[in-house]
mmCIF file with all atom_site columns, C-alpha atoms in Angstrom:
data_model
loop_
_atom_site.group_PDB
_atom_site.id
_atom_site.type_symbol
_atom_site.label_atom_id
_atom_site.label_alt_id
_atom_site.label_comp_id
_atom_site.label_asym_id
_atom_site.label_entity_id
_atom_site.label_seq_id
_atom_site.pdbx_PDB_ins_code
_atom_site.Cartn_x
_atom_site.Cartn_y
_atom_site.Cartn_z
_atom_site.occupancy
_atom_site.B_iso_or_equiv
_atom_site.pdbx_formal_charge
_atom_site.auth_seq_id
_atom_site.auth_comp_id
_atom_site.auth_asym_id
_atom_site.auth_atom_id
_atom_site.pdbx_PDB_model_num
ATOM 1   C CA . UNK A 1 1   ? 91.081 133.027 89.552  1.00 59.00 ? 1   UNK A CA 1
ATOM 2   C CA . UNK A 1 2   ? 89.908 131.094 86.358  1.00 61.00 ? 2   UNK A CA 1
ATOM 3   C CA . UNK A 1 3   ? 93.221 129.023 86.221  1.00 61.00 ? 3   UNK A CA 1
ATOM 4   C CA . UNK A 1 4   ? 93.027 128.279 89.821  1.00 56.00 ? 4   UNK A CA 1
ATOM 5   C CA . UNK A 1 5   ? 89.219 127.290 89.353  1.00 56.00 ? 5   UNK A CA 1
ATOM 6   C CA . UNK A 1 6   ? 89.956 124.846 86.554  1.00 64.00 ? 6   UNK A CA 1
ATOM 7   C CA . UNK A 1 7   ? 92.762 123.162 87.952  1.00 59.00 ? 7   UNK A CA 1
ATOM 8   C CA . UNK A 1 8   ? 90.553 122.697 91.411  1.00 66.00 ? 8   UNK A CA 1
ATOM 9   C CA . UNK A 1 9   ? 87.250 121.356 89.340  1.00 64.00 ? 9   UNK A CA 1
ATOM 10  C CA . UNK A 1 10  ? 88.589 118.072 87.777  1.00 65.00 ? 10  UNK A CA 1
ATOM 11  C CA . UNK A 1 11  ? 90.743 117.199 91.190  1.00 59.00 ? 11  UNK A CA 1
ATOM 12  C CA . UNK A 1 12  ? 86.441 117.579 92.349  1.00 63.00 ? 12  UNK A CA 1
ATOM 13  C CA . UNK A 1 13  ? 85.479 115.618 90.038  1.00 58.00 ? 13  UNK A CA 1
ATOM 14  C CA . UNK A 1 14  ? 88.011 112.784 90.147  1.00 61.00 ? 14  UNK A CA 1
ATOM 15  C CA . UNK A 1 15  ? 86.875 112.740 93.909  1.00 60.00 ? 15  UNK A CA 1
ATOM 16  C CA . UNK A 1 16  ? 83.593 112.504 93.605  1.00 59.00 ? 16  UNK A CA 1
ATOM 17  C CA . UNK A 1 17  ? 83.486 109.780 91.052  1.00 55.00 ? 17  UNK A CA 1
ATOM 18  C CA . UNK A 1 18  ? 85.092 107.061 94.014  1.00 59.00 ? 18  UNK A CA 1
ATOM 19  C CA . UNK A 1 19  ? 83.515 103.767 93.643  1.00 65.00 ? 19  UNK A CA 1
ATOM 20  C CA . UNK A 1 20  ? 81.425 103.175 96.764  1.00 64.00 ? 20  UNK A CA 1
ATOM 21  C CA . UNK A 1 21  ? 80.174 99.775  97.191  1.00 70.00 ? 21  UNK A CA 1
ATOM 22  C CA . UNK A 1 22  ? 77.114 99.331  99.020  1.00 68.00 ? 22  UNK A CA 1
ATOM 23  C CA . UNK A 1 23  ? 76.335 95.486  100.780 1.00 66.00 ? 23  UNK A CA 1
ATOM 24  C CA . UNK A 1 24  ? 72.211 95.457  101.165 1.00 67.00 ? 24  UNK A CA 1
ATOM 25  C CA . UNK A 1 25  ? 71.605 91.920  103.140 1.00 65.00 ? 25  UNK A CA 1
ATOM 26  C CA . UNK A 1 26  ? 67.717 91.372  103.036 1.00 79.00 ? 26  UNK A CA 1
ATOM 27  C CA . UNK A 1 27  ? 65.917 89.863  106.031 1.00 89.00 ? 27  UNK A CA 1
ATOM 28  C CA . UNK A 1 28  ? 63.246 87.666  105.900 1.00 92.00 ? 28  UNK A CA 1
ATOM 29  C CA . UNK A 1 29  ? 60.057 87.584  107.180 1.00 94.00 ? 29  UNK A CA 1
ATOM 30  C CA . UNK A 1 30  ? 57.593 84.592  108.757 1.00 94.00 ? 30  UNK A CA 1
ATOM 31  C CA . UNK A 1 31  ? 54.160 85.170  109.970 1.00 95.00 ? 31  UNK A CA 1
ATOM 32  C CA . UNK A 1 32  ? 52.896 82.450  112.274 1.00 95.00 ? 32  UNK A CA 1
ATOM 33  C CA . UNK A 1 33  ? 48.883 81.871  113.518 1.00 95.00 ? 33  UNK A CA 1
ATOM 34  C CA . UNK A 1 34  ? 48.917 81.050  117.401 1.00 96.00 ? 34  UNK A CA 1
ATOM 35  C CA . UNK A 1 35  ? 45.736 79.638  118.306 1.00 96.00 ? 35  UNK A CA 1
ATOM 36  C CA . UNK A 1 36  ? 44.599 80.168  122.254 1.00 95.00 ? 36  UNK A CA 1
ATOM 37  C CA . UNK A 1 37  ? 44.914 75.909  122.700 1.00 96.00 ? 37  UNK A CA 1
ATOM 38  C CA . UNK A 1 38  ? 48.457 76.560  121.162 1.00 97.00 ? 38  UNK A CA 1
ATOM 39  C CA . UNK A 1 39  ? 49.420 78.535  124.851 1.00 97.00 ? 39  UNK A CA 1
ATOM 40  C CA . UNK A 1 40  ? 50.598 75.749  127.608 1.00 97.00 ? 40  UNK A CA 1
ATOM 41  C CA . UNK A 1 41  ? 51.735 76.125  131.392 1.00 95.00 ? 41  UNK A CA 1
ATOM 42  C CA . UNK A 1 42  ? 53.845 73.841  133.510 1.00 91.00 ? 42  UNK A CA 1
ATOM 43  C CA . UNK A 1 43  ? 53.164 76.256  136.644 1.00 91.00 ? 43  UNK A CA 1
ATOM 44  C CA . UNK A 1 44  ? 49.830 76.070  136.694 1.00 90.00 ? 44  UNK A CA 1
ATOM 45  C CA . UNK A 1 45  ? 49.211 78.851  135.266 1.00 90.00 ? 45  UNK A CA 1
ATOM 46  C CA . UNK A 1 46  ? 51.854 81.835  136.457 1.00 92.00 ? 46  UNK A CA 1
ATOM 47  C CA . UNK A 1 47  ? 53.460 81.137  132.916 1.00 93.00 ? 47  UNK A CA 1
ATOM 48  C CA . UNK A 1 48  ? 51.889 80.466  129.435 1.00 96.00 ? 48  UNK A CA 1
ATOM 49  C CA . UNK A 1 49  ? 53.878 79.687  126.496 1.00 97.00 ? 49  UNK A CA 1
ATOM 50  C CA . UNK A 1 50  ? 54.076 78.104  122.642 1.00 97.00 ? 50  UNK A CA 1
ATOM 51  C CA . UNK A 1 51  ? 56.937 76.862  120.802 1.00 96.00 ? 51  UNK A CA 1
ATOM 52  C CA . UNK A 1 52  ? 56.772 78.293  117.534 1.00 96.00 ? 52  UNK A CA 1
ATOM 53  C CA . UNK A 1 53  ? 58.895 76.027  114.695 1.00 95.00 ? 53  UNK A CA 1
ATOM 54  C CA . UNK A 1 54  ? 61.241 78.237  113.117 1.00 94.00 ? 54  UNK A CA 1
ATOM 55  C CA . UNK A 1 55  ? 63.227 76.008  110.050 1.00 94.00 ? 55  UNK A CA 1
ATOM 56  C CA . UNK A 1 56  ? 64.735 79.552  108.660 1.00 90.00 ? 56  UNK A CA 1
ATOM 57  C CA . UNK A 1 57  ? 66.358 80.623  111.930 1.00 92.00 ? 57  UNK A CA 1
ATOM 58  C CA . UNK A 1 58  ? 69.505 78.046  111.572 1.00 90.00 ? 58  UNK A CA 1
ATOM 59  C CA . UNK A 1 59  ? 72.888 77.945  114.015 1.00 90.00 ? 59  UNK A CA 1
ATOM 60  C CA . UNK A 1 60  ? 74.570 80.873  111.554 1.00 87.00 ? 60  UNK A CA 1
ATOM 61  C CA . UNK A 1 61  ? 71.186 83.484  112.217 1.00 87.00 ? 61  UNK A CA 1
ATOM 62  C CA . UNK A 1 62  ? 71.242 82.348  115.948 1.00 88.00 ? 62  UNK A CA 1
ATOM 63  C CA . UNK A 1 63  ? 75.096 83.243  116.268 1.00 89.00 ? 63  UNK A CA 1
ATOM 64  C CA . UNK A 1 64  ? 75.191 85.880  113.826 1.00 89.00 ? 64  UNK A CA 1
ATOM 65  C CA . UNK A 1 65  ? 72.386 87.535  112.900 1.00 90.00 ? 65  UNK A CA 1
ATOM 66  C CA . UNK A 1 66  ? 69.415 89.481  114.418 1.00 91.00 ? 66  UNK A CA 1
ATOM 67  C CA . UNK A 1 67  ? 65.469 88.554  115.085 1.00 94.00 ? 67  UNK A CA 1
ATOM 68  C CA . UNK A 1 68  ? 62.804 90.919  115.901 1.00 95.00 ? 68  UNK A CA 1
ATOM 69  C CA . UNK A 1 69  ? 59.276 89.595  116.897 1.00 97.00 ? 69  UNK A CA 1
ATOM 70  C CA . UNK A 1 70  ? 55.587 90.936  116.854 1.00 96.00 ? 70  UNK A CA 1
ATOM 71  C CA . UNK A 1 71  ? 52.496 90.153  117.672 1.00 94.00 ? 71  UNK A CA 1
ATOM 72  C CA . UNK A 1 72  ? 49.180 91.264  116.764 1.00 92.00 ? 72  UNK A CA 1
ATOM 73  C CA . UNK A 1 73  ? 45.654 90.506  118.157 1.00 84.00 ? 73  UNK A CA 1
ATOM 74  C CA . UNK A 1 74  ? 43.727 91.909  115.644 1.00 86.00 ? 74  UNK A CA 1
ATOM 75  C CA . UNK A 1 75  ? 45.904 90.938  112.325 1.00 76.00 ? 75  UNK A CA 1
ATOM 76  C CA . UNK A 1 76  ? 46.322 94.283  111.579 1.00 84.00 ? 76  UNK A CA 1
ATOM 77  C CA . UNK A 1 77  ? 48.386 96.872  114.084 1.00 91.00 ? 77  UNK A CA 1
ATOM 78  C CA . UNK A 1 78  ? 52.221 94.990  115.065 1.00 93.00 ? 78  UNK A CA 1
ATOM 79  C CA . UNK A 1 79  ? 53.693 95.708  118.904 1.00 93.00 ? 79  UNK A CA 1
ATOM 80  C CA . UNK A 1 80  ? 57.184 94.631  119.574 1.00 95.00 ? 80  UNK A CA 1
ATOM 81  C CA . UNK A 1 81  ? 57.855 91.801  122.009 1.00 95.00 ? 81  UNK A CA 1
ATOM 82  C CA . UNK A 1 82  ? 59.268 91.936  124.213 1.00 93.00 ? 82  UNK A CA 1
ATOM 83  C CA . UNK A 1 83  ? 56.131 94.141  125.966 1.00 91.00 ? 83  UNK A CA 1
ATOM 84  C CA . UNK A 1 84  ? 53.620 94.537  128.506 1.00 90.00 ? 84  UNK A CA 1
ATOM 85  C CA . UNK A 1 85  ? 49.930 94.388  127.461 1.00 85.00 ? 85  UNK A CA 1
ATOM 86  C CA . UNK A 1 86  ? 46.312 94.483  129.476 1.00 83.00 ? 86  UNK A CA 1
ATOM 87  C CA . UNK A 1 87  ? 48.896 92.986  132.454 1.00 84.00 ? 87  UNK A CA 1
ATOM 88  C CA . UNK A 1 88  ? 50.145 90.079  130.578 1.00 87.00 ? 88  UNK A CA 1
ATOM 89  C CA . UNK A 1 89  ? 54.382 90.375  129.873 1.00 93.00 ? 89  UNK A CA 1
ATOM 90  C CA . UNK A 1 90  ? 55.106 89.173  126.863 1.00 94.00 ? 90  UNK A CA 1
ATOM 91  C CA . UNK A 1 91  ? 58.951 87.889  125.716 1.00 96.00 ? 91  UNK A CA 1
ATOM 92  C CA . UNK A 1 92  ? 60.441 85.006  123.843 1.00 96.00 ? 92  UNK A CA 1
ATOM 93  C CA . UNK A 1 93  ? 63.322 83.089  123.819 1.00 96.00 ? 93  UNK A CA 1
ATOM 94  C CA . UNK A 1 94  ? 64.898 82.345  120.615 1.00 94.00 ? 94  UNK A CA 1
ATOM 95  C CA . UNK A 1 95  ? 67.568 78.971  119.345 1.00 93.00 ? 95  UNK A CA 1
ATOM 96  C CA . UNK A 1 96  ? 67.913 77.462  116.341 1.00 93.00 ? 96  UNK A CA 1
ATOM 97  C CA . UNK A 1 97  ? 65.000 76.217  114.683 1.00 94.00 ? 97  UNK A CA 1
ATOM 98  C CA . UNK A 1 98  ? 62.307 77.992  117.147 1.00 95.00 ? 98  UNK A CA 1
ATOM 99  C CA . UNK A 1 99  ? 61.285 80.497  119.128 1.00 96.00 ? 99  UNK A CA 1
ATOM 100 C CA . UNK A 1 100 ? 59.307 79.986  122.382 1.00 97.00 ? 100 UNK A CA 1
ATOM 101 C CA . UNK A 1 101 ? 56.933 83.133  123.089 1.00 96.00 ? 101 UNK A CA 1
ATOM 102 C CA . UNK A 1 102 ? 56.326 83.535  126.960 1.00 96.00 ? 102 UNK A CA 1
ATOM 103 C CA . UNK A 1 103 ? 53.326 85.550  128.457 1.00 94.00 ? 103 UNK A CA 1
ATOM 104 C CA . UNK A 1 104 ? 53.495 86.104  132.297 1.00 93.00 ? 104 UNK A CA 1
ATOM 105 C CA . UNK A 1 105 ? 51.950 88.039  134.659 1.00 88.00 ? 105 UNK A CA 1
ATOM 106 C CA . UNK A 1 106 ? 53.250 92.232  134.283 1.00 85.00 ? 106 UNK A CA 1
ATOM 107 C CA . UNK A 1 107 ? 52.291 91.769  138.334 1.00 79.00 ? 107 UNK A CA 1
ATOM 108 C CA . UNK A 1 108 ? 54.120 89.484  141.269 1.00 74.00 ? 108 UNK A CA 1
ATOM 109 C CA . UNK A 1 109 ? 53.670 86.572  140.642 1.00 80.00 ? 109 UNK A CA 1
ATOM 110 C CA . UNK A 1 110 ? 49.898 86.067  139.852 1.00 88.00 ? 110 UNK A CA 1
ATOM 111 C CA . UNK A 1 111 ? 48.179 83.289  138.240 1.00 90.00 ? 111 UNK A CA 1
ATOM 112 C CA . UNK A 1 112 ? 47.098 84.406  134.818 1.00 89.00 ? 112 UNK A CA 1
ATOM 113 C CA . UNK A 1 113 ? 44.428 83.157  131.849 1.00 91.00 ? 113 UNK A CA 1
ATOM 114 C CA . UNK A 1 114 ? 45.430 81.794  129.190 1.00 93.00 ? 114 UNK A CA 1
ATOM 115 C CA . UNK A 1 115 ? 46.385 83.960  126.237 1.00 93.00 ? 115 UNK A CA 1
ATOM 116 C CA . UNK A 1 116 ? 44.079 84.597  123.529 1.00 91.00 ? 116 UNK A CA 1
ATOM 117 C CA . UNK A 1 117 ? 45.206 83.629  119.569 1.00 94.00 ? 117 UNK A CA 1
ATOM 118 C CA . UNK A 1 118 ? 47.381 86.084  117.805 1.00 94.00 ? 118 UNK A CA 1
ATOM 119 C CA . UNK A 1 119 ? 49.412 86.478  114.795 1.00 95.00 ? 119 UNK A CA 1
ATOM 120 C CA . UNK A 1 120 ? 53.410 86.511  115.273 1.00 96.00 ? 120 UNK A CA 1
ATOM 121 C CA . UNK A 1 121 ? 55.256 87.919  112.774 1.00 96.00 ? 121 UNK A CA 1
ATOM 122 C CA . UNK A 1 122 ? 58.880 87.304  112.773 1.00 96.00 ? 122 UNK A CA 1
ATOM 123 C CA . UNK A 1 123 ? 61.553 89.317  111.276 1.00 96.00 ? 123 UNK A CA 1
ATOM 124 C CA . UNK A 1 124 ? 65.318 87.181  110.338 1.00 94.00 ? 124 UNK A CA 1
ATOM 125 C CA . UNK A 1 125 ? 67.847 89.542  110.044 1.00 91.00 ? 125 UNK A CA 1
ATOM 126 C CA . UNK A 1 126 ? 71.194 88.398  108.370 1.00 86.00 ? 126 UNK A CA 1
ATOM 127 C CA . UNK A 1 127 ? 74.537 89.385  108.807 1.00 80.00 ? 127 UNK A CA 1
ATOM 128 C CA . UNK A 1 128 ? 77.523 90.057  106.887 1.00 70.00 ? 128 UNK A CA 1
ATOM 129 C CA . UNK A 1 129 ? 80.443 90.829  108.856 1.00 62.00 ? 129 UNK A CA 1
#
């Protein structure tokens, strides 16, 4: 039992001590201000939204990457957009070099005030496949 147990304990070892390698891509983060005069409609009012400038989010992030977006009214507690909130429906749509955040009605079609200011924090995530 003792020779079987030493010739099984360095094959153990041997297989334990494999090499793993470990890619850790880091994302980066861009928190944005969005004042209420920043929100515009061209439908009078059924549709708000604000192009935000996004330099980071290039043609290689937009193809092969990953963004996630938040928003926060009181610059303190994050909710995930796309969402719906006191009635408003909040998404964005995303291309190179911006974002546009949307706010519409949660309802049919209903005419809607304008959103209040907010802080948008945006999360780049790269890729490496």
């Amino acid at each position: 039992m003792k020779y079987l147990l030493t010739l099984i304990m360095p094959l153990m070892l041997m297989m334990s001590a494999c090499e793993q390698t470990e890619y850790v891509v880091p994302n980066r983060t861009v928190v944005v201000d969005i004042r209420a005069s920043d929100w515009v409609t061209y439908d009078r009012g059924y549709t708000w939204e604000t192009p935000v400038d996004l330099p980071e989010y290039d043609d290689y992030n937009n193809d092969e990457g990953a963004i996630l977006v938040y928003r926060s009214l009181d610059n303190r507690n994050y909710e995930q957009i796309p969402q719906v909130y006191n009635g408003f429906a909040y998404s964005y749509v995303a291309t190179a070099g911006s974002i546009k955040i949307e706010a519409q009605s949660a309802g049919a079609s209903i005419i809607i005030d304008r959103p209040a200011a907010m802080t948008v924090k945006i999360v780049l995530i790269d890729s490496n496949y």
